[in-house]
Coordinates of N, CA and C in Angstrom, one line a residue:
Q5 N -10.9 5.0 8.4 CA -9.6 4.9 9.0 C -8.5 4.4 7.9
V6 N -7.4 5.0 8.0 CA -6.1 4.7 7.2 C -5.0 4.4 8.0
Q7 N -4.3 3.1 7.5 CA -3.1 2.6 8.0 C -1.9 3.0 7.2
L8 N -0.8 3.5 7.5 CA 0.3 3.7 6.6 C 1.6 3.2 7.1
V9 N 2.3 2.8 6.2 CA 3.6 2.1 6.5 C 4.6 2.8 5.4
E10 N 5.7 3.2 6.2 CA 6.8 3.8 5.3 C 7.8 2.8 5.1
S11 N 8.5 2.9 4.1 CA 9.7 2.2 3.7 C 10.7 3.0 2.9
G12 N 11.9 2.2 2.7 CA 12.9 3.0 1.8 C 13.9 3.8 2.4
G13 N 14.0 3.9 3.7 CA 15.0 4.8 4.3 C 16.4 4.0 4.1
G14 N 17.3 4.8 4.5 CA 18.7 4.3 4.8 C 19.7 5.3 4.9
S15 N 21.0 4.7 4.7 CA 22.1 5.6 4.7 C 22.7 5.8 3.4
V16 N 23.0 7.2 3.1 CA 23.7 7.5 1.7 C 24.7 8.7 1.9
Q17 N 25.4 8.8 1.1 CA 26.3 9.8 1.0 C 25.9 11.1 0.6
A18 N 26.3 12.3 0.9 CA 25.7 13.5 0.3 C 26.0 13.5 -1.2
G19 N 24.8 13.9 -1.9 CA 24.7 14.0 -3.2 C 23.9 12.8 -3.8
G20 N 23.5 11.9 -2.9 CA 22.8 10.6 -3.3 C 21.4 10.7 -3.2
S21 N 20.7 9.7 -3.6 CA 19.3 9.7 -3.5 C 18.5 8.4 -3.1
L22 N 17.5 8.9 -2.6 CA 16.5 7.7 -2.0 C 15.2 7.8 -2.4
R23 N 14.4 6.8 -2.5 CA 13.0 6.9 -2.8 C 12.3 6.3 -1.6
L24 N 11.6 7.0 -0.9 CA 10.6 6.5 0.2 C 9.3 6.2 -0.4
S25 N 8.6 5.1 0.2 CA 7.1 4.7 0.0 C 6.4 4.9 1.1
C26 N 5.1 5.1 0.8 CA 4.3 5.3 2.1 C 3.1 4.3 1.5
A27 N 2.9 3.1 2.1 CA 2.0 2.3 1.6 C 0.6 2.4 2.6
A28 N -0.4 2.6 1.8 CA -1.9 2.7 2.7 C -2.9 1.5 2.7
S29 N -3.5 1.3 3.8 CA -4.6 0.4 3.6 C -5.7 1.0 4.5
G30 N -6.9 0.5 4.2 CA -8.0 0.9 5.0 C -9.0 1.6 4.1
D31 N -9.3 3.0 4.5 CA -10.4 3.7 3.9 C -10.0 4.0 2.5
T32 N -10.7 4.5 1.7 CA -10.4 4.8 0.2 C -9.3 5.8 0.1
F33 N -8.1 5.2 -0.3 CA -6.9 6.0 0.0 C -7.0 7.4 -1.2
S34 N -7.6 7.1 -2.4 CA -7.7 8.1 -3.4 C -8.2 9.6 -2.9
N35 N -9.2 9.3 -1.6 CA -9.8 10.5 -1.3 C -9.0 11.3 -0.2
Y36 N -7.7 10.9 0.0 CA -7.0 11.7 1.1 C -5.7 12.3 0.5
G37 N -5.4 13.3 1.0 CA -4.0 13.8 0.7 C -3.1 13.1 1.7
V38 N -1.7 13.1 1.1 CA -0.6 12.5 1.9 C 0.5 13.5 1.9
G39 N 1.0 13.8 3.2 CA 1.9 14.6 3.5 C 3.2 13.8 3.9
W40 N 4.4 14.3 3.8 CA 5.8 13.9 4.2 C 6.1 14.9 5.2
F41 N 6.7 14.3 6.4 CA 7.4 15.2 7.4 C 8.5 14.6 7.9
R42 N 9.4 15.5 8.5 CA 10.5 14.8 9.0 C 10.9 15.3 10.4
Q43 N 11.8 14.5 11.3 CA 12.1 15.3 12.5 C 13.4 14.6 12.8
A44 N 14.2 15.7 13.0 CA 15.7 15.3 13.4 C 15.8 15.4 14.9
P45 N 16.7 14.9 15.7 CA 16.9 14.7 17.0 C 17.1 16.1 17.5
G46 N 16.2 16.4 18.6 CA 16.2 17.6 19.3 C 15.5 18.7 18.5
K47 N 14.8 18.5 17.4 CA 14.0 19.3 16.6 C 12.6 19.2 16.4
E48 N 11.8 20.0 16.1 CA 10.3 19.9 16.0 C 10.0 19.0 14.7
R49 N 9.0 18.4 14.4 CA 8.7 17.8 13.3 C 8.4 18.9 12.3
E50 N 8.9 18.7 11.0 CA 8.6 19.8 10.1 C 8.1 19.2 8.6
F51 N 7.4 20.0 8.0 CA 6.7 19.6 6.6 C 7.8 19.5 5.7
V52 N 7.7 18.6 5.0 CA 8.6 18.3 3.8 C 7.7 18.4 2.4
A53 N 6.7 17.7 2.2 CA 6.0 17.7 0.8 C 4.6 17.1 1.2
R54 N 3.9 17.3 0.1 CA 2.6 17.1 0.3 C 2.0 16.7 -1.1
I55 N 1.1 15.6 -1.3 CA 0.4 15.5 -2.5 C -1.0 15.2 -2.1
G56 N -2.1 16.2 -2.8 CA -3.4 16.1 -2.6 C -4.0 14.9 -3.3
W57 N -5.4 14.8 -3.2 CA -6.0 13.7 -3.8 C -6.2 13.9 -5.3
S58 N -6.1 15.0 -5.7 CA -6.0 15.3 -7.1 C -4.7 15.5 -7.9
G59 N -3.7 15.3 -6.9 CA -2.4 15.4 -7.4 C -1.6 16.8 -7.3
V60 N -2.4 17.6 -6.8 CA -1.7 18.8 -6.4 C -0.6 18.7 -5.4
T61 N 0.6 19.3 -5.6 CA 1.8 19.2 -4.6 C 2.1 20.5 -4.0
D62 N 2.8 20.2 -3.0 CA 3.6 21.5 -2.0 C 4.7 21.0 -1.6
Y63 N 5.7 21.8 -1.4 CA 7.0 21.4 -1.1 C 7.6 22.6 -0.1
A64 N 8.4 22.3 0.9 CA 9.0 23.0 1.7 C 10.1 23.5 0.9
D65 N 10.5 24.9 1.3 CA 11.6 25.5 0.4 C 12.8 24.9 0.5
S66 N 13.0 24.2 1.5 CA 14.2 23.5 1.8 C 14.5 22.4 0.9
V67 N 13.5 21.7 0.2 CA 13.5 20.7 -0.6 C 13.2 20.8 -1.9
K68 N 12.6 22.1 -2.3 CA 12.3 22.3 -3.7 C 13.4 22.1 -4.8
G69 N 12.9 21.4 -5.8 CA 13.9 21.2 -6.8 C 14.8 20.1 -6.4
R70 N 14.6 19.3 -5.4 CA 15.5 18.3 -5.0 C 14.4 17.0 -4.9
F71 N 13.4 17.1 -4.2 CA 12.5 16.1 -3.8 C 11.2 16.3 -4.6
T72 N 10.8 15.0 -5.0 CA 9.5 15.0 -5.8 C 8.6 14.0 -5.1
V73 N 7.2 14.4 -4.8 CA 6.4 13.7 -4.4 C 5.3 13.2 -5.3
S74 N 4.9 11.9 -5.3 CA 4.1 11.3 -6.4 C 3.1 10.4 -5.8
R75 N 2.1 9.9 -6.5 CA 1.1 8.8 -6.0 C 0.8 8.0 -7.0
D76 N 0.6 6.7 -6.7 CA -0.1 5.7 -7.4 C -1.3 5.1 -6.8
N77 N -2.5 5.5 -7.2 CA -3.7 5.3 -6.3 C -3.9 3.7 -6.6
A78 N -3.6 3.3 -7.8 CA -3.8 1.9 -8.0 C -3.3 0.9 -7.0
K79 N -1.9 1.4 -6.7 CA -1.1 0.6 -5.8 C -1.2 1.1 -4.3
N80 N -2.2 2.3 -4.0 CA -2.3 2.9 -2.7 C -1.1 3.1 -2.0
T81 N -0.2 3.7 -2.9 CA 1.1 4.1 -2.4 C 1.5 5.7 -2.8
V82 N 2.2 6.4 -2.0 CA 2.7 7.5 -2.2 C 4.1 7.4 -2.1
Y83 N 5.0 8.2 -2.9 CA 6.4 8.0 -3.0 C 6.9 9.6 -2.8
L84 N 8.1 9.5 -2.3 CA 8.9 10.4 -2.0 C 10.4 10.3 -2.7
Q85 N 10.5 11.0 -3.9 CA 11.9 10.8 -4.4 C 12.9 11.8 -3.9
M86 N 14.0 11.6 -3.2 CA 14.8 12.6 -2.8 C 16.3 12.4 -3.5
N87 N 16.5 13.6 -4.2 CA 17.8 13.7 -4.9 C 18.6 14.7 -4.5
S88 N 19.9 14.8 -4.6 CA 20.9 15.6 -4.1 C 21.0 15.8 -2.7
L89 N 20.7 14.7 -1.8 CA 20.6 14.7 -0.5 C 21.8 15.4 0.1
K90 N 21.5 15.9 1.2 CA 22.3 16.8 2.2 C 22.4 16.1 3.5
P91 N 23.5 16.4 4.3 CA 23.7 16.0 5.7 C 22.4 16.6 6.5
E92 N 21.8 17.6 6.2 CA 20.8 18.3 6.8 C 19.5 17.8 6.6
D93 N 19.5 16.8 5.6 CA 18.4 16.1 5.3 C 18.1 15.1 6.2
T94 N 19.1 14.6 7.0 CA 19.1 13.4 8.1 C 17.9 13.5 9.2
A95 N 17.2 12.6 9.2 CA 15.8 12.7 10.0 C 15.1 11.5 9.9
V96 N 14.1 11.2 10.7 CA 13.1 10.3 10.5 C 12.2 11.0 9.7
Y97 N 11.6 10.1 8.6 CA 10.6 10.7 7.7 C 9.2 9.8 8.1
Y98 N 8.3 10.7 8.1 CA 6.8 10.2 8.3 C 6.0 10.5 7.1
C99 N 5.1 9.5 7.0 CA 3.9 10.0 6.2 C 2.6 10.0 6.7
A100 N 1.9 11.0 6.6 CA 0.6 11.2 7.1 C -0.5 11.4 6.3
S101 N -1.7 11.1 6.7 CA -2.8 11.6 5.7 C -3.9 12.4 6.4
N102 N -4.6 13.1 5.5 CA -5.8 13.8 6.0 C -6.6 14.2 4.7
R103 N -7.6 14.8 5.0 CA -8.4 15.5 3.7 C -8.5 16.8 3.5
A104 N -7.6 17.7 4.3 CA -7.6 19.0 4.0 C -6.2 19.4 3.6
R105 N -5.9 20.3 2.7 CA -4.6 20.8 2.4 C -4.0 21.5 3.5
S106 N -2.9 20.9 4.0 CA -2.4 21.7 5.3 C -0.7 21.1 5.4
T107 N 0.1 22.0 5.9 CA 1.5 21.8 6.0 C 1.6 21.6 7.6
I108 N 0.6 21.6 8.4 CA 0.8 21.7 9.8 C 0.6 20.1 10.5
P109 N 1.6 19.6 11.1 CA 1.3 18.3 11.5 C 0.2 18.0 12.2
R110 N -0.4 18.9 13.2 CA -1.5 18.6 13.9 C -2.9 18.5 13.2
N111 N -2.7 18.9 11.8 CA -3.7 18.7 11.0 C -4.0 17.5 10.4
Y112 N -3.2 16.5 10.6 CA -3.1 15.2 9.8 C -3.6 14.2 11.1
D113 N -4.5 13.2 10.3 CA -5.2 12.3 11.2 C -4.6 10.9 11.5
Y114 N -3.8 10.6 10.3 CA -3.3 9.2 10.5 C -1.7 9.4 10.2
W115 N -0.9 8.5 10.9 CA 0.6 8.6 10.8 C 1.3 7.2 10.5
G116 N 2.3 7.0 9.7 CA 3.1 6.1 9.8 C 4.0 5.9 10.9
Q117 N 4.8 5.0 11.0 CA 5.8 4.8 12.2 C 7.0 5.4 11.8
G118 N 7.3 5.7 10.6 CA 8.5 6.5 10.4 C 9.6 5.6 10.0
T119 N 10.5 6.2 8.8 CA 11.6 5.5 8.5 C 12.8 6.5 8.6
Q120 N 14.1 5.9 9.0 CA 15.2 6.8 9.3 C 15.9 7.0 7.9
V121 N 16.3 8.3 7.6 CA 17.3 8.8 6.5 C 18.5 9.2 7.2
T122 N 19.6 8.9 6.7 CA 20.8 9.4 7.1 C 21.7 9.8 6.0
V123 N 22.1 10.9 6.0 CA 23.0 11.4 5.0 C 24.4 11.9 5.5
S124 N 25.3 11.2 5.1 CA 26.7 11.6 5.6 C 27.5 12.4 4.7
S125 N 28.4 13.5 5.1 CA 29.1 14.1 4.3 C 30.3 13.5 3.8

C-alpha cells in the first residue's frame, strides 16, 4: 500500500509558475507509476501528466510544453513543475499511483488528498 501527500499549491497570476510535490510512503515507491490529475468545480477529474517507474512520461495535450513531471526515488517524491499557468489550469490537483501505464483515474489504486491551484487573470 502507498500513502500520498500533495503540497505546493497556491494562488498565482496567469503566466506564473508553481511546483507541486507528491510525497509517498509505504510500499516500494520506485515500483509505481505516479499520475497527476485535476478537477475543477463542476467538472470531471482529468488526466494531467504521468511518470512511470522507469521515467517514461505522458502529458495531456492541454499542458504539453508547459508542465513537466519528474521523480526523485531517493526522496520518494514526484514533482509537477507548472509554468505559463493559465486561468483554465485552476483546479484541485491530485497525485495517484498505480503499476500500469494509464491516463484513466479509475485505474489508479492510491490517491492523495489534493492541493488547490488557483490562477487569476
